[in-house]
Amino acid sequence: MATENMTSGEGELERELTGMLEIERFDPPAEFVARANLTDPAIYERAEADWQGWWASQAERLHWFRRWDQVLDDSNPPFYKWFVGGKLNVSYNCLDRHVEAGLGGRVAYHWHGEEGEEEEITYADLLARVKRFASALKELGIGKGDVVGIYMGMIPEVVVAMLACARIGAVHNVVFGGFSAESVRERMEFSQARALITVDGAARKGNVAAVKQQVDQHMGDLDHLEHIIVVRAKGTPCEMREGRDVWYHEIVEAADPECPPEEMDAEDPLYILYTSGSTAKPKGILHTTGGYLVGASSTHQNVFDLHADTDTYWCCADVGWVTGHTYIVYGPLANAATSIMYEGAPDYPHRGIWWELVQRYRATIFYTAPTAIRACIKWGPEHPGKFDLSSLRLLGTVGEPINPKAWLWYHKVIGGERCPIVDTWWQTETGSIMISPLPGITSTKPGSATRPLPGILAEVVDERDGTPIEEGQGLLVLKRPWPSMLRTLYKEDERFVETYFRRFGNETYLVGDAARRDKDGYFWVIGRIDDVVNVSGHRLSTAELESAIVACEAVAEAAVIGQSDELTGQAITAFVTLQGELDGSDEVESLVRAEVAERIGKFARPKRIIWADDLPKTRSGKIMRRLLRDIAEGRALGDVTTLRDPTVMAALEEKIRAEQASIEE
Ligand code: PRX
């Protein structure tokens, strides 16, 4: 089943999961259930009986300037419309209405800087800052429908910028701060952005990266990019180009402190977020206003069992990824939650910093990625052991399958065996969590995201004909629209249909993951079936990586695979053939790595480079990645008879043997 295309690692994971499958099952702790918002399992049946009614009930959580006429328009699948006719504003829902309800003094974010700086930002503060910046954007001529890029780290201004765009109906396009300036340029170009909001410099584990300087080297040739707005974050020297660049603090100071929220249609775009797909060109996932906010708010409330008046919630993702969009910004703010926002890395200034912050702010809910948990396991329990984690009552994970060992460690060492764990499966495309426990209801099994949330219809189907598989392995699909689903790929409707709906028709969303269902109907997500690699929860396309590597002058051809890695889930291995008689020296290796850093970002650099004389190809010239994965992981090679030149594999095996021998020496 699906083995041909599956990324590496599932074999080992599969064995581990199979072994654990029946060993442990954790019921929601009685103490947790006693205080939980949702405890009645009938919620699933009620939502199933009237799923549109369920989503309408969730939409009631928001403030609508005008109520919708129709919950779902499904007349033209897969182009669905939700809450048709409804009018609302996301920033109004995230800020104004809470302040109007008397919650202006509530802390929205306890912001903590890398060097220990602190800022307590209340809902009233945040609203005032958003209004001013929204006015400033308007004064620059930015308005409804304009695309605005955002490229900065985890500082409060990133949230202000996102909400200010939402307030005036501009469409933000956030680029993760770890991406290179070249990636930013590409994303600004694809989205025809009119403005870019960035920083002079960004903190990177005690150093400061000169962000604006790097941006300047790449952005010059974009005519449509009229403005670059620079937040003075670190005092890093940079040039300001007359007529294009302005300082954030200057335009904000001069701006009108009032800025009424734009009344947006439920289906007006809220943001674009580029993510990796099967080809080298990133996909611009487009999310809209009403449905997205309903999904964000509803799932944040239900999955995290939020008690907004008493919880201190912490999602330690980066705002540059969808997890940050939905569960640092929109979900928590829509729900009037108090969050922690941390600028830095989990190991700076020391390996216990996360736990120090849990203690400091008395965090009650903590949401992170399995790769971070595995890093913490490696660093040792003494780091969390130094701090008081007794405030925690719920833990979450996202981004990749969590191996049961890491799940159990998280449960024991961080959760003190009293906190339920919500393993949340979703994607940039789904906008919000799709498969996850409801912590006051669902029994959990380590490694399983358990079951679809109320209203969601997920299935595992046979890859050949799409027949549902009740128990066993196949492709994961979503068989019913949901409010926070992507509406299209920005300016690429055809690619949208082709990528997600070609396989099983316009009403079945192809997720791109393989999964398994067990006898209790629980879902076990295994990994991607396409050429997407998941490194530390960062989604990378092999095609994108290959095109960065071949951009290096010395390189003739490259094939990239994801190899399973204890720490990062998957790691990038590149098979590279060089031009002419060149040899794979350390110098060439650093050139290749530098090229990837420049074109995509440092986090995308290959962990392992294997110099090859030739790559295994089919007779039609397609590189057989399956064989590369087998050989890299030391597995017996499958069928090689379809290769144009079967001797290529023997030569590669020889190379790998030599590599192994030199490591052992
Ligand atoms: O393969 C799945 C994996 O991450 C992919 C989505 O990546 P991205 O769009 O970057 O969003 C990540 C954060 C939502 C999925 O197709 N994935 C995400 N969550 C899980 C997961 N795999 C297993 N278990 C999860 N909980």
XYZ file of C-alpha atoms and ligand atoms in Angstrom:
691
model
C 0.000 0.000 0.000
C 1.423 3.350 -1.050
C 4.917 2.073 -0.512
C 6.226 3.196 -3.886
C 5.881 6.861 -3.090
C 6.211 6.893 0.624
C 8.957 8.869 2.233
C 11.508 7.058 4.261
C 11.215 6.290 7.901
C 7.778 4.792 7.921
C 9.191 1.299 8.159
C 10.899 1.920 11.445
C 8.086 4.089 12.749
C 5.572 1.545 11.648
C 7.332 -1.183 13.581
C 7.556 0.997 16.646
C 3.913 1.986 16.424
C 2.789 -1.576 15.869
C 4.685 -2.607 18.938
C 3.131 0.118 21.065
C -0.329 -0.110 19.603
C -1.971 -2.183 22.254
C 0.375 -1.430 25.112
C -0.851 1.831 26.444
C -4.060 3.748 26.368
C -4.569 6.813 28.492
C -8.012 7.879 29.609
C -8.585 11.563 30.372
C -7.562 12.010 34.028
C -10.563 12.423 36.349
C -9.156 15.653 37.742
C -8.903 17.099 34.246
C -12.387 15.955 33.258
C -13.874 17.538 36.366
C -12.900 20.982 35.032
C -13.042 20.380 31.275
C -15.320 22.371 28.979
C -16.276 19.378 26.868
C -16.894 16.020 28.491
C -19.860 14.528 26.655
C -18.901 12.185 23.808
C -22.317 12.763 22.223
C -20.838 15.962 20.763
C -19.429 13.837 17.916
C -22.788 12.320 16.962
C -24.582 15.633 17.269
C -22.058 17.305 14.950
C -22.231 14.377 12.549
C -26.024 14.501 12.355
C -25.925 18.143 11.257
C -22.376 19.153 10.436
C -23.292 22.436 8.804
C -25.344 23.239 11.906
C -22.310 22.397 14.028
C -20.134 24.853 12.113
C -22.874 27.489 12.278
C -22.893 27.040 16.061
C -19.123 27.559 16.080
C -19.494 30.691 13.930
C -21.663 32.124 16.713
C -18.474 32.402 18.729
C -17.530 35.410 16.578
C -18.892 38.889 16.121
C -20.467 39.414 12.713
C -21.291 42.877 11.394
C -23.779 41.077 9.219
C -24.898 37.507 9.728
C -24.454 34.996 6.927
C -27.321 33.981 4.622
C -26.003 30.506 3.896
C -23.604 28.365 5.921
C -22.056 26.594 2.936
C -22.249 27.122 -0.785
C -21.139 23.812 -2.275
C -22.483 24.424 -5.764
C -19.038 24.492 -7.390
C -16.717 22.004 -5.691
C -13.873 22.140 -4.846
C -14.389 25.918 -4.702
C -16.443 26.062 -1.527
C -17.766 29.194 0.145
C -18.573 29.409 3.825
C -20.865 31.799 5.717
C -21.987 33.360 2.484
C -23.155 36.940 2.840
C -21.594 37.264 6.312
C -19.514 40.375 7.129
C -16.879 40.553 9.827
C -13.409 41.796 10.624
C -10.719 39.575 12.068
C -8.928 42.270 14.066
C -12.254 43.443 15.493
C -12.920 39.873 16.617
C -9.446 39.468 18.058
C -9.235 42.818 19.837
C -12.017 45.413 19.858
C -14.778 43.145 21.047
C -12.720 41.947 24.013
C -11.826 45.499 24.974
C -15.485 46.511 24.596
C -16.411 43.601 26.864
C -14.159 45.017 29.588
C -11.171 42.750 28.999
C -8.811 45.516 27.849
C -6.570 44.974 30.870
C -6.120 41.260 30.209
C -2.660 40.268 29.033
C -2.708 39.093 25.417
C 1.007 38.239 25.367
C 3.720 37.859 27.904
C 6.510 38.538 25.444
C 9.956 37.304 26.403
C 13.041 38.289 24.423
C 16.098 36.209 23.789
C 18.198 38.216 26.237
C 15.522 38.151 28.923
C 13.706 41.358 27.910
C 10.041 41.302 28.880
C 6.942 43.056 27.674
C 3.418 42.580 28.925
C 0.963 43.451 26.186
C -2.663 43.793 27.148
C -5.583 43.591 24.776
C -6.025 47.361 25.067
C -2.319 47.936 24.235
C -2.460 45.627 21.289
C -5.591 47.260 19.919
C -4.034 50.716 20.169
C -0.886 49.534 18.387
C -2.822 47.749 15.665
C -5.068 50.758 15.019
C -2.106 53.072 14.640
C -0.178 50.795 12.347
C -3.306 50.072 10.295
C -3.741 53.850 9.852
C -0.108 54.154 8.845
C -0.500 51.426 6.220
C -3.568 53.205 4.881
C -1.643 56.437 4.686
C 0.929 54.660 2.540
C -1.914 53.794 0.199
C -2.264 50.156 1.220
C -5.836 48.936 1.269
C -8.270 46.108 0.789
C -6.927 43.257 -1.324
C -3.315 44.495 -1.417
C -0.717 41.908 -0.542
C 1.721 42.821 2.234
C 4.768 40.703 3.000
C 5.949 40.246 6.584
C 9.466 38.979 7.300
C 10.597 39.139 10.890
C 11.131 37.046 13.966
C 9.105 36.532 17.086
C 8.675 40.100 18.225
C 5.376 41.779 19.153
C 5.370 43.840 15.939
C 4.826 40.718 13.883
C 1.427 40.248 15.513
C 0.672 43.957 15.201
C 1.523 43.794 11.497
C -0.680 40.778 10.819
C -3.661 42.258 12.640
C -3.180 45.685 11.077
C -3.389 44.058 7.634
C -6.522 42.198 8.691
C -8.020 45.427 9.995
C -7.809 47.199 6.642
C -8.441 44.150 4.475
C -4.864 43.813 3.210
C -3.727 40.229 2.627
C -0.631 39.309 4.568
C 2.031 37.002 3.299
C 4.314 36.061 6.177
C 7.665 34.481 5.364
C 9.342 32.495 8.134
C 12.386 34.377 9.449
C 14.628 31.351 8.787
C 14.038 31.592 5.053
C 16.671 33.450 3.069
C 16.087 36.901 1.603
C 16.063 35.234 -1.815
C 13.054 33.147 -0.742
C 11.389 36.315 0.468
C 11.927 37.951 -2.910
C 10.430 34.955 -4.677
C 7.359 34.984 -2.428
C 6.929 38.743 -2.842
C 7.149 38.311 -6.579
C 4.657 35.432 -6.812
C 2.158 37.316 -4.684
C 2.818 40.721 -6.288
C 3.220 42.265 -2.844
C 2.962 46.060 -2.623
C 4.720 46.353 0.712
C 7.087 44.384 2.900
C 7.321 44.802 6.647
C 10.654 43.685 8.052
C 13.259 44.395 10.727
C 16.687 45.958 10.826
C 18.049 42.908 12.590
C 16.911 39.719 14.272
C 18.181 37.866 17.323
C 19.749 34.494 16.593
C 21.063 32.816 19.725
C 23.113 35.720 20.941
C 24.002 37.064 17.506
C 22.107 39.561 15.423
C 21.339 38.839 11.778
C 21.368 41.912 9.539
C 17.966 41.229 8.014
C 17.335 44.522 6.227
C 20.778 44.465 4.606
C 20.111 40.984 3.257
C 16.664 41.996 2.045
C 18.201 44.961 0.193
C 20.524 42.689 -1.718
C 17.609 40.771 -3.176
C 14.594 43.017 -3.392
C 15.794 45.761 -5.696
C 14.201 44.635 -8.912
C 10.578 44.255 -7.844
C 8.555 47.132 -9.361
C 5.354 46.315 -7.551
C 7.054 46.434 -4.146
C 6.516 50.105 -3.397
C 7.232 50.177 0.335
C 9.553 48.518 2.772
C 8.622 49.257 6.355
C 11.414 48.611 8.812
C 10.947 47.917 12.503
C 13.939 49.114 14.504
C 14.256 45.937 16.528
C 17.955 45.626 17.277
C 19.571 48.875 16.174
C 21.398 47.085 13.351
C 22.784 49.515 10.773
C 20.977 49.492 7.452
C 20.381 51.750 4.494
C 16.985 53.285 3.913
C 16.204 53.867 0.263
C 14.568 57.228 -0.333
C 11.018 56.935 -1.593
C 10.701 53.239 -0.758
C 11.812 52.587 2.820
C 10.238 53.978 5.965
C 10.794 53.378 9.654
C 7.915 51.681 11.401
C 8.199 53.859 14.497
C 8.125 57.059 12.462
C 5.011 56.259 10.463
C 3.252 54.892 13.519
C 4.002 58.020 15.523
C 2.563 60.218 12.797
C -0.486 58.015 12.223
C -4.097 58.552 13.216
C -4.696 56.598 16.439
C -8.144 55.645 15.209
C -8.759 53.251 12.367
C -12.184 51.685 12.017
C -12.130 48.026 11.005
C -13.010 47.320 7.396
C -16.190 45.279 6.986
C -14.920 42.223 5.158
C -16.888 39.629 3.334
C -16.602 36.176 4.923
C -14.890 34.982 1.748
C -12.453 37.892 1.369
C -8.825 36.691 1.564
C -7.129 37.023 4.936
C -3.694 35.685 4.107
C -1.422 33.760 1.816
C 1.155 31.427 3.257
C 3.634 29.753 0.945
C 4.402 26.127 1.605
C 6.330 23.432 -0.186
C 4.758 21.113 -2.685
C 5.863 18.499 -5.167
C 7.418 20.960 -7.580
C 10.121 23.562 -7.060
C 7.602 26.403 -6.975
C 6.077 26.918 -3.534
C 2.308 26.865 -3.233
C 0.522 30.006 -2.064
C -2.098 28.647 0.294
C -4.972 31.111 0.430
C -7.122 31.450 3.533
C -10.199 33.621 3.801
C -11.742 35.627 6.595
C -14.870 34.032 8.047
C -14.321 30.313 7.741
C -10.686 30.512 8.787
C -11.441 32.430 11.965
C -14.295 30.079 12.839
C -11.933 27.104 12.471
C -9.119 28.786 14.402
C -11.312 29.929 17.264
C -13.354 26.745 17.575
C -10.420 24.333 17.524
C -8.292 26.480 19.813
C -11.095 26.533 22.345
C -12.047 22.869 22.096
C -8.749 21.082 21.558
C -6.912 23.087 24.214
C -9.882 23.101 26.593
C -9.319 26.795 26.974
C -10.447 28.599 30.109
C -9.510 32.045 28.856
C -9.820 33.738 32.233
C -7.425 31.418 34.038
C -5.185 29.734 31.471
C -1.757 30.857 30.336
C -1.276 29.285 26.979
C 1.965 28.781 25.112
C 2.430 27.613 21.561
C 6.161 27.620 20.893
C 5.995 27.563 17.130
C 7.179 30.456 14.984
C 4.595 32.832 13.550
C 6.165 32.205 10.131
C 4.457 28.799 9.934
C 0.771 28.056 9.912
C 0.911 26.848 13.516
C 1.960 30.341 14.503
C -0.754 31.960 12.412
C -3.560 29.876 13.844
C -2.374 29.037 17.339
C -0.178 31.975 18.336
C -2.153 34.748 16.691
C -5.680 34.175 15.440
C -7.078 31.352 17.588
C -5.828 32.614 20.973
C -6.695 36.252 20.273
C -10.156 35.411 18.954
C -10.681 33.562 22.234
C -9.291 36.328 24.453
C -6.561 34.035 25.715
C -3.401 35.038 27.547
C -0.374 33.663 25.706
C 3.355 33.503 26.094
C 5.395 34.575 23.106
C 9.084 33.730 23.152
C 11.587 35.225 20.750
C 14.337 32.678 20.985
C 15.405 29.093 20.506
C 14.754 26.307 23.034
C 18.479 26.062 23.840
C 19.356 29.717 24.233
C 20.487 31.110 26.637
C 20.320 27.606 28.135
C 18.680 24.266 27.520
C 16.093 24.757 30.202
C 14.781 28.115 28.994
C 11.348 26.795 27.964
C 10.824 25.263 31.370
C 12.108 28.373 33.085
C 9.437 30.329 31.201
C 6.724 27.807 32.049
C 7.599 28.371 35.693
C 7.921 32.130 35.353
C 4.565 32.718 33.689
C 2.794 29.722 35.247
C 1.924 28.287 31.826
C -1.011 25.911 31.900
C -1.142 24.764 28.255
C 1.976 23.965 26.252
C 2.029 23.160 22.526
C 5.155 22.128 20.631
C 6.565 19.788 17.974
C 7.866 16.236 18.418
C 11.288 17.254 17.111
C 11.643 19.713 20.003
C 10.604 17.030 22.449
C 13.230 14.694 21.023
C 15.865 17.410 21.408
C 14.837 17.834 25.051
C 15.102 14.092 25.584
C 18.626 14.232 24.216
C 19.567 17.146 26.465
C 18.320 15.205 29.474
C 15.607 15.447 32.108
C 17.828 17.523 34.404
C 16.919 20.687 32.469
C 13.149 20.540 32.998
C 13.910 19.001 36.382
C 15.259 22.341 37.644
C 11.931 24.113 37.254
C 8.460 23.939 38.700
C 6.171 22.676 35.952
C 3.193 22.021 38.193
C 1.117 24.776 36.550
C 0.834 22.719 33.348
C -2.441 20.922 32.814
C -2.483 20.141 29.074
C 0.197 19.364 26.492
C 0.012 19.354 22.712
C 2.101 18.316 19.733
C 1.989 19.080 16.032
C 3.952 18.842 12.828
C 4.949 15.235 12.429
C 4.148 11.852 13.878
C 5.280 11.595 17.474
C 7.074 8.407 18.284
C 5.584 6.718 21.348
C 8.870 6.983 23.224
C 8.841 10.771 22.893
C 5.124 10.860 23.737
C 5.726 8.892 26.928
C 8.673 11.097 27.902
C 6.593 14.228 27.347
C 3.787 12.741 29.393
C 6.033 11.757 32.255
C 8.803 14.344 32.444
C 6.927 17.487 31.354
C 3.346 16.560 32.151
C 4.041 14.907 35.485
C 1.712 12.109 34.329
C -1.281 14.335 35.008
C -1.631 16.253 31.720
C -3.499 14.848 28.738
C -1.592 15.129 25.448
C -3.354 16.336 22.320
C -1.521 15.077 19.234
C -2.967 17.406 16.626
C -2.848 16.520 12.956
C -3.409 19.256 10.392
C -1.683 21.182 7.619
C -1.115 24.660 6.228
C -3.926 23.824 3.835
C -6.456 22.795 6.481
C -5.973 26.066 8.388
C -6.832 24.487 11.713
C -6.645 21.158 13.550
C -8.532 18.305 11.882
C -7.634 15.155 13.803
C -6.976 15.343 17.524
C -8.247 14.193 20.865
C -10.728 16.349 22.750
C -8.826 16.169 26.012
C -11.820 15.827 28.343
C -13.385 13.088 26.212
C -10.918 11.092 24.138
C -8.678 8.314 25.396
C -5.273 8.694 23.818
C -2.765 6.205 22.455
C 0.854 7.394 22.169
C 1.592 8.081 18.505
C -2.001 8.417 17.322
C -3.778 11.696 16.634
C -6.873 9.637 17.556
C -9.988 10.754 15.639
C -11.334 13.601 13.526
C -12.800 16.549 15.390
C -16.593 17.012 15.400
C -17.807 17.966 11.937
C -14.712 16.640 10.138
C -14.970 13.593 7.915
C -11.564 11.953 7.484
C -11.001 8.550 5.971
C -8.198 6.238 5.042
C -8.754 4.973 1.518
C -7.246 2.498 -0.891
C -4.832 4.319 -3.163
C -6.057 2.488 -6.249
C -9.741 3.282 -6.198
C -10.457 5.342 -3.109
C -12.493 2.707 -1.284
C -12.535 3.347 2.457
C -10.340 1.144 4.610
C -11.917 0.535 7.991
C -8.833 -1.053 9.467
C -5.444 -0.900 7.755
C -3.229 1.442 5.817
C -3.884 3.756 2.895
C -4.133 7.374 1.908
C -5.593 9.963 4.229
C -8.425 12.033 2.718
C -10.949 14.564 3.962
C -14.329 13.884 2.454
C -16.264 16.946 3.368
C -15.469 20.660 3.224
C -14.655 22.487 6.466
C -14.689 26.237 7.153
C -10.933 26.857 7.488
C -9.939 24.950 4.367
C -7.721 26.642 1.810
C -9.822 28.216 -0.926
C -7.260 27.906 -3.677
C -3.566 28.319 -4.442
C -3.003 32.006 -4.961
C -3.536 32.774 -8.625
C -3.259 29.082 -9.472
C -6.757 27.614 -9.429
C -5.847 24.813 -11.784
C -2.903 23.731 -9.720
C -5.197 23.743 -6.671
C -7.627 21.313 -8.316
C -4.819 19.232 -9.759
C -2.916 18.914 -6.479
C -5.731 18.125 -4.106
C -8.755 16.947 -6.066
C -7.585 15.235 -9.262
C -7.102 11.847 -7.664
C -10.519 11.124 -6.161
C -12.750 13.865 -7.543
C -13.719 17.362 -6.508
C -15.325 16.374 -3.234
C -12.443 14.391 -1.769
C -9.456 16.400 -0.532
C -6.225 14.456 -0.957
C -4.114 15.211 2.085
C -0.784 13.886 0.818
C -0.190 11.706 3.884
C -0.328 7.963 4.340
C -2.178 6.827 7.441
C -3.509 3.780 9.163
C -6.670 3.113 11.102
C -6.705 0.623 13.921
C -9.559 -1.513 15.134
C -10.908 1.320 17.301
C -10.998 3.617 14.279
C -8.028 5.648 15.552
C -5.856 7.379 12.940
C -2.095 6.882 12.852
C -0.521 9.330 10.437
C 2.602 7.846 8.902
C 4.092 10.529 6.675
C 4.025 12.188 3.288
C 3.362 10.280 0.109
C 4.685 13.028 -2.133
C 8.148 14.471 -2.537
C 7.874 16.587 0.545
C 10.384 16.157 3.359
C 9.548 17.014 6.935
C 12.680 18.206 8.742
C 12.018 19.225 12.341
C 8.418 19.902 11.343
C 9.587 22.162 8.490
C 8.071 21.200 5.219
C 10.517 21.165 2.313
C 10.129 20.074 -1.253
C 12.762 17.802 -2.728
C 12.311 19.556 -6.081
C 12.936 22.959 -4.494
C 16.075 21.640 -2.814
C 17.312 20.016 -5.989
C 16.912 23.179 -7.963
C 18.874 25.088 -5.298
C 21.669 22.510 -5.395
C 21.958 22.425 -9.190
C 22.159 26.211 -9.179
C 25.645 25.648 -7.794
C 28.045 25.911 -10.718
C 29.994 22.772 -9.892
C 26.880 20.598 -9.855
C 25.506 18.682 -12.810
C 22.559 16.911 -11.246
C 21.018 16.329 -7.823
C 18.427 14.091 -6.223
C 17.205 14.753 -2.721
C 15.536 12.352 -0.340
C 14.317 12.511 3.233
C 16.144 10.034 5.408
C 14.768 9.112 8.796
C 16.595 10.892 11.577
C 16.337 10.318 15.273
C 16.250 13.980 16.153
C 14.678 15.835 13.253
C 12.237 13.163 12.072
C 13.630 13.336 8.606
C 16.931 14.747 7.411
C 17.962 15.767 3.949
C 20.303 13.570 2.024
C 21.427 14.804 -1.379
C 22.879 12.636 -4.113
C 24.930 14.962 -6.254
C 26.790 14.484 -9.525
C 29.402 17.082 -10.351
C 30.385 18.733 -13.603
C 33.229 17.209 -15.632
C 36.046 15.712 -13.629
C 35.321 17.530 -10.381
C 35.604 15.601 -7.112
C 33.394 15.946 -4.094
C 35.839 17.861 -1.934
C 35.016 19.660 1.327
C 35.215 22.860 -0.641
C 32.550 21.789 -3.122
C 30.441 20.537 -0.241
C 30.515 23.926 1.443
C 29.618 25.578 -1.853
C 26.571 23.346 -2.197
C 25.485 23.983 1.363
C 25.990 27.733 0.976
C 23.889 27.742 -2.187
C 20.993 26.070 -0.361
C 21.308 28.512 2.541
C 21.254 31.430 0.115
C 18.336 30.222 -1.970
C 16.103 28.673 0.685
C 17.528 29.110 4.172
C 20.089 27.596 6.498
C 17.583 25.179 7.969
C 17.272 23.490 4.549
C 20.955 22.586 4.160
C 21.502 18.885 3.476
C 22.766 16.860 6.394
C 24.456 14.344 4.143
C 25.828 14.695 0.626
C 26.647 11.610 -1.390
C 28.759 12.276 -4.467
C 27.572 10.082 -7.283
C 28.891 9.433 -10.773
C 25.378 8.897 -12.006
C 21.848 8.655 -10.597
C 19.442 5.753 -11.001
C 16.881 6.612 -13.663
C 14.055 4.869 -15.403
C 14.226 4.473 -19.162
C 12.168 7.635 -19.482
C 14.763 9.504 -17.413
C 12.873 9.796 -14.110
C 15.076 9.565 -11.022
C 14.061 6.612 -8.851
C 14.067 8.085 -5.374
C 12.753 4.891 -3.869
C 16.072 3.211 -4.689
C 18.019 6.151 -3.311
C 16.086 5.917 -0.065
C 16.768 2.190 0.153
C 20.443 2.607 -0.456
C 20.871 5.559 1.900
C 19.209 3.677 4.720
C 21.083 0.471 4.035
C 18.034 -1.548 2.998
C 18.076 -4.325 0.430
C 17.443 -2.872 -2.983
C 14.087 -3.530 -4.566
C 13.535 -4.188 -8.232
C 16.230 -2.549 -10.343
C 15.252 -4.033 -13.690
C 13.376 -0.929 -14.806
C 16.567 1.124 -14.593
C 18.092 2.471 -17.753
C 21.508 1.480 -16.423
C 21.381 -1.038 -13.543
C 25.138 -0.731 -12.902
C 24.548 2.741 -11.447
C 23.262 1.184 -8.260
C 26.300 -1.002 -7.782
C 28.538 2.045 -8.136
C 26.462 3.937 -5.597
C 26.540 1.048 -3.149
C 30.299 1.089 -3.439
C 30.370 4.839 -2.660
C 28.228 4.385 0.412
C 30.348 1.524 1.648
C 33.415 3.738 1.276
C 31.653 6.603 3.089
C 30.719 4.232 5.915
C 34.261 2.913 6.153
C 35.724 6.411 6.370
C 33.259 7.311 9.173
C 34.210 4.176 11.092
C 37.902 4.962 10.749
O 2.629 15.069 7.100
C 1.783 15.769 7.975
C 2.606 16.428 9.046
O 2.864 17.748 8.587
C 2.234 17.946 7.317
C 1.734 19.374 7.223
O 2.809 20.247 7.267
P 2.564 21.810 7.350
O 1.601 22.206 6.297
O 3.896 22.445 7.343
O 1.847 22.037 8.710
C 2.482 21.638 9.902
C 1.717 22.157 11.089
C 0.252 22.026 11.034
C 1.133 16.926 7.270
O 0.730 16.651 5.960
N 1.886 16.496 10.330
C 1.345 17.589 10.909
N 0.834 17.274 12.116
C 1.036 15.955 12.304
C 1.700 15.454 11.156
N 2.009 14.156 11.038
C 1.676 13.336 12.051
N 1.058 13.745 13.176
C 0.719 15.038 13.355
N 0.132 15.430 14.483
